[in-house]
mmCIF file of C-alpha atoms in Angstrom:
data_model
loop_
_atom_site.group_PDB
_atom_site.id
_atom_site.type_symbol
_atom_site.label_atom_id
_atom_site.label_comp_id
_atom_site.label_asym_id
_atom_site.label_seq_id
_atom_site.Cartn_x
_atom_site.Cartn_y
_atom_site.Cartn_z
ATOM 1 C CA UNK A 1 0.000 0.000 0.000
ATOM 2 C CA UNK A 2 1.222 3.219 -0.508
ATOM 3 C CA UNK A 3 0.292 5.987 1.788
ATOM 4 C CA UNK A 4 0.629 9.433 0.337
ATOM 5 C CA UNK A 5 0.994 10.914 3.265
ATOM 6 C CA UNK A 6 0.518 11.271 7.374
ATOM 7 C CA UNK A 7 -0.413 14.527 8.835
ATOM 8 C CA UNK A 8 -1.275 16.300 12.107
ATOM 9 C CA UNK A 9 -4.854 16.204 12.901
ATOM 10 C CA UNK A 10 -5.619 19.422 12.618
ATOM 11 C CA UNK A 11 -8.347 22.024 12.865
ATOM 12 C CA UNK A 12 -8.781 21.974 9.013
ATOM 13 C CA UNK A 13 -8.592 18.427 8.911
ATOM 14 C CA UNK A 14 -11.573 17.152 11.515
ATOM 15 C CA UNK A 15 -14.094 16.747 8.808
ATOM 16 C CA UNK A 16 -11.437 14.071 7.726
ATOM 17 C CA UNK A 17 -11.452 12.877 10.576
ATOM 18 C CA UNK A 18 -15.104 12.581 11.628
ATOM 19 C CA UNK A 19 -15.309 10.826 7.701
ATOM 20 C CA UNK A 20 -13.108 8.615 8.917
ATOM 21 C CA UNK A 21 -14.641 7.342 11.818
ATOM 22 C CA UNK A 22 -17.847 7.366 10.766
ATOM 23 C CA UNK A 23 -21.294 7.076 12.180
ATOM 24 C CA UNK A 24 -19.896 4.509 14.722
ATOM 25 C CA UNK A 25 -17.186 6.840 15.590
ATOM 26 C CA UNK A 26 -14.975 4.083 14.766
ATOM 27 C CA UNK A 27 -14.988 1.456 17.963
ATOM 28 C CA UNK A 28 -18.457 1.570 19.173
ATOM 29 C CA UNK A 29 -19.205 5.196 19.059
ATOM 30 C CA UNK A 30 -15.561 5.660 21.066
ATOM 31 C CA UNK A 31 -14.383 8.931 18.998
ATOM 32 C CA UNK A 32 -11.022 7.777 20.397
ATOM 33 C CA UNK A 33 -11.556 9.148 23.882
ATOM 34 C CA UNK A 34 -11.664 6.037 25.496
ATOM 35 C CA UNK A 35 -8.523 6.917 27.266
ATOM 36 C CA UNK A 36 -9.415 10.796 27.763
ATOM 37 C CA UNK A 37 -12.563 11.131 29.456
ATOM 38 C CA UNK A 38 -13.303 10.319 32.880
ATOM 39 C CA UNK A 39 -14.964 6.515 33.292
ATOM 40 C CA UNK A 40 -18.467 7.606 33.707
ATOM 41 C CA UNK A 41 -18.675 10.074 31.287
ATOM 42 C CA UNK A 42 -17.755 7.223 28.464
ATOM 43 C CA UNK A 43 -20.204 5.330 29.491
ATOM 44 C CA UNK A 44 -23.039 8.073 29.663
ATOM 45 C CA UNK A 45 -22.063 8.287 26.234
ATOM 46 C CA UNK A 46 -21.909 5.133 25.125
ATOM 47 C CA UNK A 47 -25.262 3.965 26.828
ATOM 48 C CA UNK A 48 -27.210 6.679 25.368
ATOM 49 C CA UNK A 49 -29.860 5.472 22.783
ATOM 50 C CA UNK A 50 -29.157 6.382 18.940
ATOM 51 C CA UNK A 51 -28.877 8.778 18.199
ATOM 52 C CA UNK A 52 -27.171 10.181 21.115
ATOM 53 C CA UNK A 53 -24.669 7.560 21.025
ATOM 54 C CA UNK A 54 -21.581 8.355 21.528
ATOM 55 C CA UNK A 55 -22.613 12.193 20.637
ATOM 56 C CA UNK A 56 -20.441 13.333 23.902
ATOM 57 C CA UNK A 57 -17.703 11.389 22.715
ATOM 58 C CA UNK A 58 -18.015 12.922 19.749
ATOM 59 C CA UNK A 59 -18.029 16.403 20.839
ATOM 60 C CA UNK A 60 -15.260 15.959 22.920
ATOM 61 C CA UNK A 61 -12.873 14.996 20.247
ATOM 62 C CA UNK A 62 -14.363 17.527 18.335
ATOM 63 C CA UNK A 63 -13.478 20.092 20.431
ATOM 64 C CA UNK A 64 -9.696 19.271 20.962
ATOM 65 C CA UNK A 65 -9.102 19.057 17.928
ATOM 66 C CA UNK A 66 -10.641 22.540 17.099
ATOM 67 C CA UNK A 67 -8.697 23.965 20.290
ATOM 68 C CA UNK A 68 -5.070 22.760 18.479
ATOM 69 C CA UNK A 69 -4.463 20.285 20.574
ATOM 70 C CA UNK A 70 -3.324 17.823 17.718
ATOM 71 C CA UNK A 71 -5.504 14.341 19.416
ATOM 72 C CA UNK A 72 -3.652 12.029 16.548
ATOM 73 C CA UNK A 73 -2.272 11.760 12.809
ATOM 74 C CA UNK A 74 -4.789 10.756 9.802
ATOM 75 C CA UNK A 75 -3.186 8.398 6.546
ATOM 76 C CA UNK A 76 -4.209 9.536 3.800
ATOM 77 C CA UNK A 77 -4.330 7.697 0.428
ATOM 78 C CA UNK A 78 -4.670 9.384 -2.880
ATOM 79 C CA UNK A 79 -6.160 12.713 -1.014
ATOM 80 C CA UNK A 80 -9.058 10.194 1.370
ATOM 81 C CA UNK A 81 -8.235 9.564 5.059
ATOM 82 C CA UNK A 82 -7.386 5.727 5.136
ATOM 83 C CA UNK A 83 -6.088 5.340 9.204
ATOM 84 C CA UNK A 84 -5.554 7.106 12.500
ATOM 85 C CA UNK A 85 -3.154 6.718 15.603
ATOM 86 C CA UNK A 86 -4.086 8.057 18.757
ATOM 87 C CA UNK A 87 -0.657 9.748 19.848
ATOM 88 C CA UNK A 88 -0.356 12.578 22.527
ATOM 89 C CA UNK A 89 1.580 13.864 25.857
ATOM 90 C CA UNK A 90 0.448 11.082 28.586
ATOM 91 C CA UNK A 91 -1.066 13.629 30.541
ATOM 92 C CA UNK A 92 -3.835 14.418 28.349
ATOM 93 C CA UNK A 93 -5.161 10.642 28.790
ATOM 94 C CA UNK A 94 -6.980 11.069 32.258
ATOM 95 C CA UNK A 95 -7.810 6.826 32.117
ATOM 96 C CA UNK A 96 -4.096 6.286 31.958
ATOM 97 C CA UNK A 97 -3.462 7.894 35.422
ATOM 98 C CA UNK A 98 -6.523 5.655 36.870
ATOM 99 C CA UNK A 99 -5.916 2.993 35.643
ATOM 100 C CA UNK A 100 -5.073 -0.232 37.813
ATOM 101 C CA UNK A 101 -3.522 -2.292 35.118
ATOM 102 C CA UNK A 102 -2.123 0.493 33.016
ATOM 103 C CA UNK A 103 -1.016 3.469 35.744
ATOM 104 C CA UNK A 104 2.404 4.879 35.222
ATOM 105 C CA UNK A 105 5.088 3.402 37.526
ATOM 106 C CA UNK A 106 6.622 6.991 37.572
ATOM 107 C CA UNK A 107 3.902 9.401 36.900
ATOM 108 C CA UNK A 108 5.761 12.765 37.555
ATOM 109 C CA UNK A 109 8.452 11.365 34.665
ATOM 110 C CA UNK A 110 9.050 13.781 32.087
ATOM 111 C CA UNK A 111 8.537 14.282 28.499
ATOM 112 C CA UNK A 112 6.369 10.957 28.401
ATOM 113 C CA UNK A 113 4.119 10.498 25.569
ATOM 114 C CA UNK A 114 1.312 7.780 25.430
ATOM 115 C CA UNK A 115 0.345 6.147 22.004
ATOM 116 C CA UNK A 116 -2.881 4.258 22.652
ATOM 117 C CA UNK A 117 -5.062 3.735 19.814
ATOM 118 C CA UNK A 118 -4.998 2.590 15.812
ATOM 119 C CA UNK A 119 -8.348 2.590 13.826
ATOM 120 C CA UNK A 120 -8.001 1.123 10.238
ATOM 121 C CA UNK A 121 -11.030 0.278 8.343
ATOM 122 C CA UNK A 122 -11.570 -3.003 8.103
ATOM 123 C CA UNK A 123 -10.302 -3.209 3.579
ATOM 124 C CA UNK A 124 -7.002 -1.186 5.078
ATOM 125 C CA UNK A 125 -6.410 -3.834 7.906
ATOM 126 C CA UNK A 126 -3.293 -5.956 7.240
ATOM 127 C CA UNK A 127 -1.091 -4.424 4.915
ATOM 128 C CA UNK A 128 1.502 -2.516 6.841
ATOM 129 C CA UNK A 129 -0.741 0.593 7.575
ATOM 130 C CA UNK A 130 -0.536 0.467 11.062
ATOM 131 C CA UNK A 131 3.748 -0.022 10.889
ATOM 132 C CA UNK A 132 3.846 3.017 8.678
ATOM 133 C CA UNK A 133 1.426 5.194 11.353
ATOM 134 C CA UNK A 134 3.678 3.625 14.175
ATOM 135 C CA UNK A 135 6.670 5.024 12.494
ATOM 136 C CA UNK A 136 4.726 8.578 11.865
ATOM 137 C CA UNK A 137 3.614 8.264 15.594
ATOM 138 C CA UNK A 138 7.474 8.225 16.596
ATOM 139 C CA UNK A 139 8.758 10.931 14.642
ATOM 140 C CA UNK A 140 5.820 13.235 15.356
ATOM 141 C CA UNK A 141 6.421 12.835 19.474
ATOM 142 C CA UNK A 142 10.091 13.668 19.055
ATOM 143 C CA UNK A 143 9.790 16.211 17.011
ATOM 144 C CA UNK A 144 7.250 17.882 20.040
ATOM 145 C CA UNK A 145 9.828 17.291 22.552
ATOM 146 C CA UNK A 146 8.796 14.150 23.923
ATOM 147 C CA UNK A 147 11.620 12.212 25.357
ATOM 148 C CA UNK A 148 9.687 8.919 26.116
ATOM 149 C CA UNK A 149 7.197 7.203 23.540
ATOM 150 C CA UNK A 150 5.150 4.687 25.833
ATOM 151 C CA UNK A 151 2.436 2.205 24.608
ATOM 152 C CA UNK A 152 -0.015 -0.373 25.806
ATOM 153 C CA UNK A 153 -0.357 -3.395 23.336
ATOM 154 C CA UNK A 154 -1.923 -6.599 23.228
ATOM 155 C CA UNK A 155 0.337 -10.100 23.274
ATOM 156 C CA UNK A 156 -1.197 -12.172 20.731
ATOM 157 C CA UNK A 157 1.778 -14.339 20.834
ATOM 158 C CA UNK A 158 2.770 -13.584 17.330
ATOM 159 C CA UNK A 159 -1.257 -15.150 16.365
ATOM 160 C CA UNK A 160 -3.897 -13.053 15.195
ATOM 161 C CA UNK A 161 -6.685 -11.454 17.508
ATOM 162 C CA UNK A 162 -9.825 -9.667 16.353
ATOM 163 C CA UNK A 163 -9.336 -6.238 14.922
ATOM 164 C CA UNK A 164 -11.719 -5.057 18.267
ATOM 165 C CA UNK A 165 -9.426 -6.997 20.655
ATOM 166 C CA UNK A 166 -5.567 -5.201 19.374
ATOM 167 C CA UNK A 167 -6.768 -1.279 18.574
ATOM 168 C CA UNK A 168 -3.919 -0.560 21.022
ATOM 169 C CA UNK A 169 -1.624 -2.729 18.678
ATOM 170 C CA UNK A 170 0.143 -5.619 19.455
ATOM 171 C CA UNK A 171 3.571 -6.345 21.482
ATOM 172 C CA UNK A 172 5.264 -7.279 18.249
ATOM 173 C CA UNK A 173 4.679 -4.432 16.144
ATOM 174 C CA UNK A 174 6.288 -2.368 18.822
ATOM 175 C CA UNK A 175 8.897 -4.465 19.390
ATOM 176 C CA UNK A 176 9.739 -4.616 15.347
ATOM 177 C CA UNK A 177 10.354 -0.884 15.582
ATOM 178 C CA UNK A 178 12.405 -0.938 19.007
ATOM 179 C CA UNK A 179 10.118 -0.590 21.792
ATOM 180 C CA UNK A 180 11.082 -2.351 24.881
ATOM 181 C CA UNK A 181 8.205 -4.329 26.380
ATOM 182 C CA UNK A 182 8.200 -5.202 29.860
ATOM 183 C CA UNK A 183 5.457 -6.443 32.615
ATOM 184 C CA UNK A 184 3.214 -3.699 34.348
ATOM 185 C CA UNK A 185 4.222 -4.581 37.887
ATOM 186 C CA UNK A 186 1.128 -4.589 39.000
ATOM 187 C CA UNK A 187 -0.945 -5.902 36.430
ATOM 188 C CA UNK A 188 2.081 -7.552 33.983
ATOM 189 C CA UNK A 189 -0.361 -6.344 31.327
ATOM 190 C CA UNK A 190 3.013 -5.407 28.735
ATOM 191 C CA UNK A 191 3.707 -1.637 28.084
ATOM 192 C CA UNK A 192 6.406 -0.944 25.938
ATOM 193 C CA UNK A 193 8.754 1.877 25.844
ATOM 194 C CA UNK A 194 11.026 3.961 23.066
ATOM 195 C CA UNK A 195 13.216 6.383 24.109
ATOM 196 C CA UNK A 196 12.946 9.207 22.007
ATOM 197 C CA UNK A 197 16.004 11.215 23.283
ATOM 198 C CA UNK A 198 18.974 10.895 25.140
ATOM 199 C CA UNK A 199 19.415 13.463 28.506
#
């Protein structure tokens, strides 16, 4: 496949990005702010009957992205968003900080940045798309300072898992482009690490 390019998603480029996602908002009316909104607040979304579904959700992506605040990158193919990667400083991802299974062992470390989402359509799965936005993901959070790139895959054991079940990608895709993966120490759920720069 040949991906013309991956950009910043933008201001200009949200109506890409809500085409992209689609009425479902990609995973079950998600908008990709699984990992940014408070755990109730998902849900109220999520629960609502259509067509509120997911509508908060929505919004809230919406309005980051409007603000500047650069929520991801979009693949584009031939001029029509193809892919996304959720990639951002991991303080902007509220869940991580909560989380039992996923909460950073150092959480005042600096220059940290959290990748934790790919959406593909389902015609674009398979075919190195998510490798090439992995590679964009890296370069974009060095070139904005960040000094750690941190991630939260799935370990399919080198198999193949649902599409639903790796949308935070999958322990050998990061390790194929250098991450270290290592245990949680609580949970031993893996997180993998890059680091981005040298002190």
């Amino acid at each position: 496949m040949t991906i013309v390019a991956i950009e910043p998603a933008t201001p200009e480029r949200w109506p890409d990005l809500e085409r992209l996602f689609g009425p479902t908002g990609a995973y079950g009316h998600c908008w990709c702010v699984y990992f940014r909104r408070r755990a109730k607040d998902f849900t109220a979304s999520i629960s609502c009957a259509p067509p509120e579904r997911g509508a908060a959700n929505r919004e809230a992506l919406r309005r980051i992205t409007l603000d500047g605040a650069v929520p991801g990158l979009i693949a584009y193919d031939g001029g029509e968003p193809c892919g996304w990667v959720s990639v951002a400083p991991r303080e902007d991802f509220i869940r991580l900080s909560r989380s039992r299974s996923l909460r950073p062992v150092d959480p005042d470390e600096p220059g940290v940045w959290s990748l934790v989402c790919f959406w593909l359509p389902p015609r674009r799965r398979r075919k190195g798309l998510g490798s090439q936005l992995l590679d964009a993901a890296i370069e974009h959070a060095r070139a904005k300072g960040g000094r750690v790139l941190e991630a939260y895959p799935v370990d399919t054991a080198g198999g193949r898992a649902p599409s639903a079940e790796v949308y935070t990608g999958t322990v050998r895709m990061f390790q194929k482009a250098g991450f270290a993966c290592e245990p949680h120490p609580v949970s031993e759920r893996p997180i993998a690490r890059l680091t981005l720069k040298d002190d």
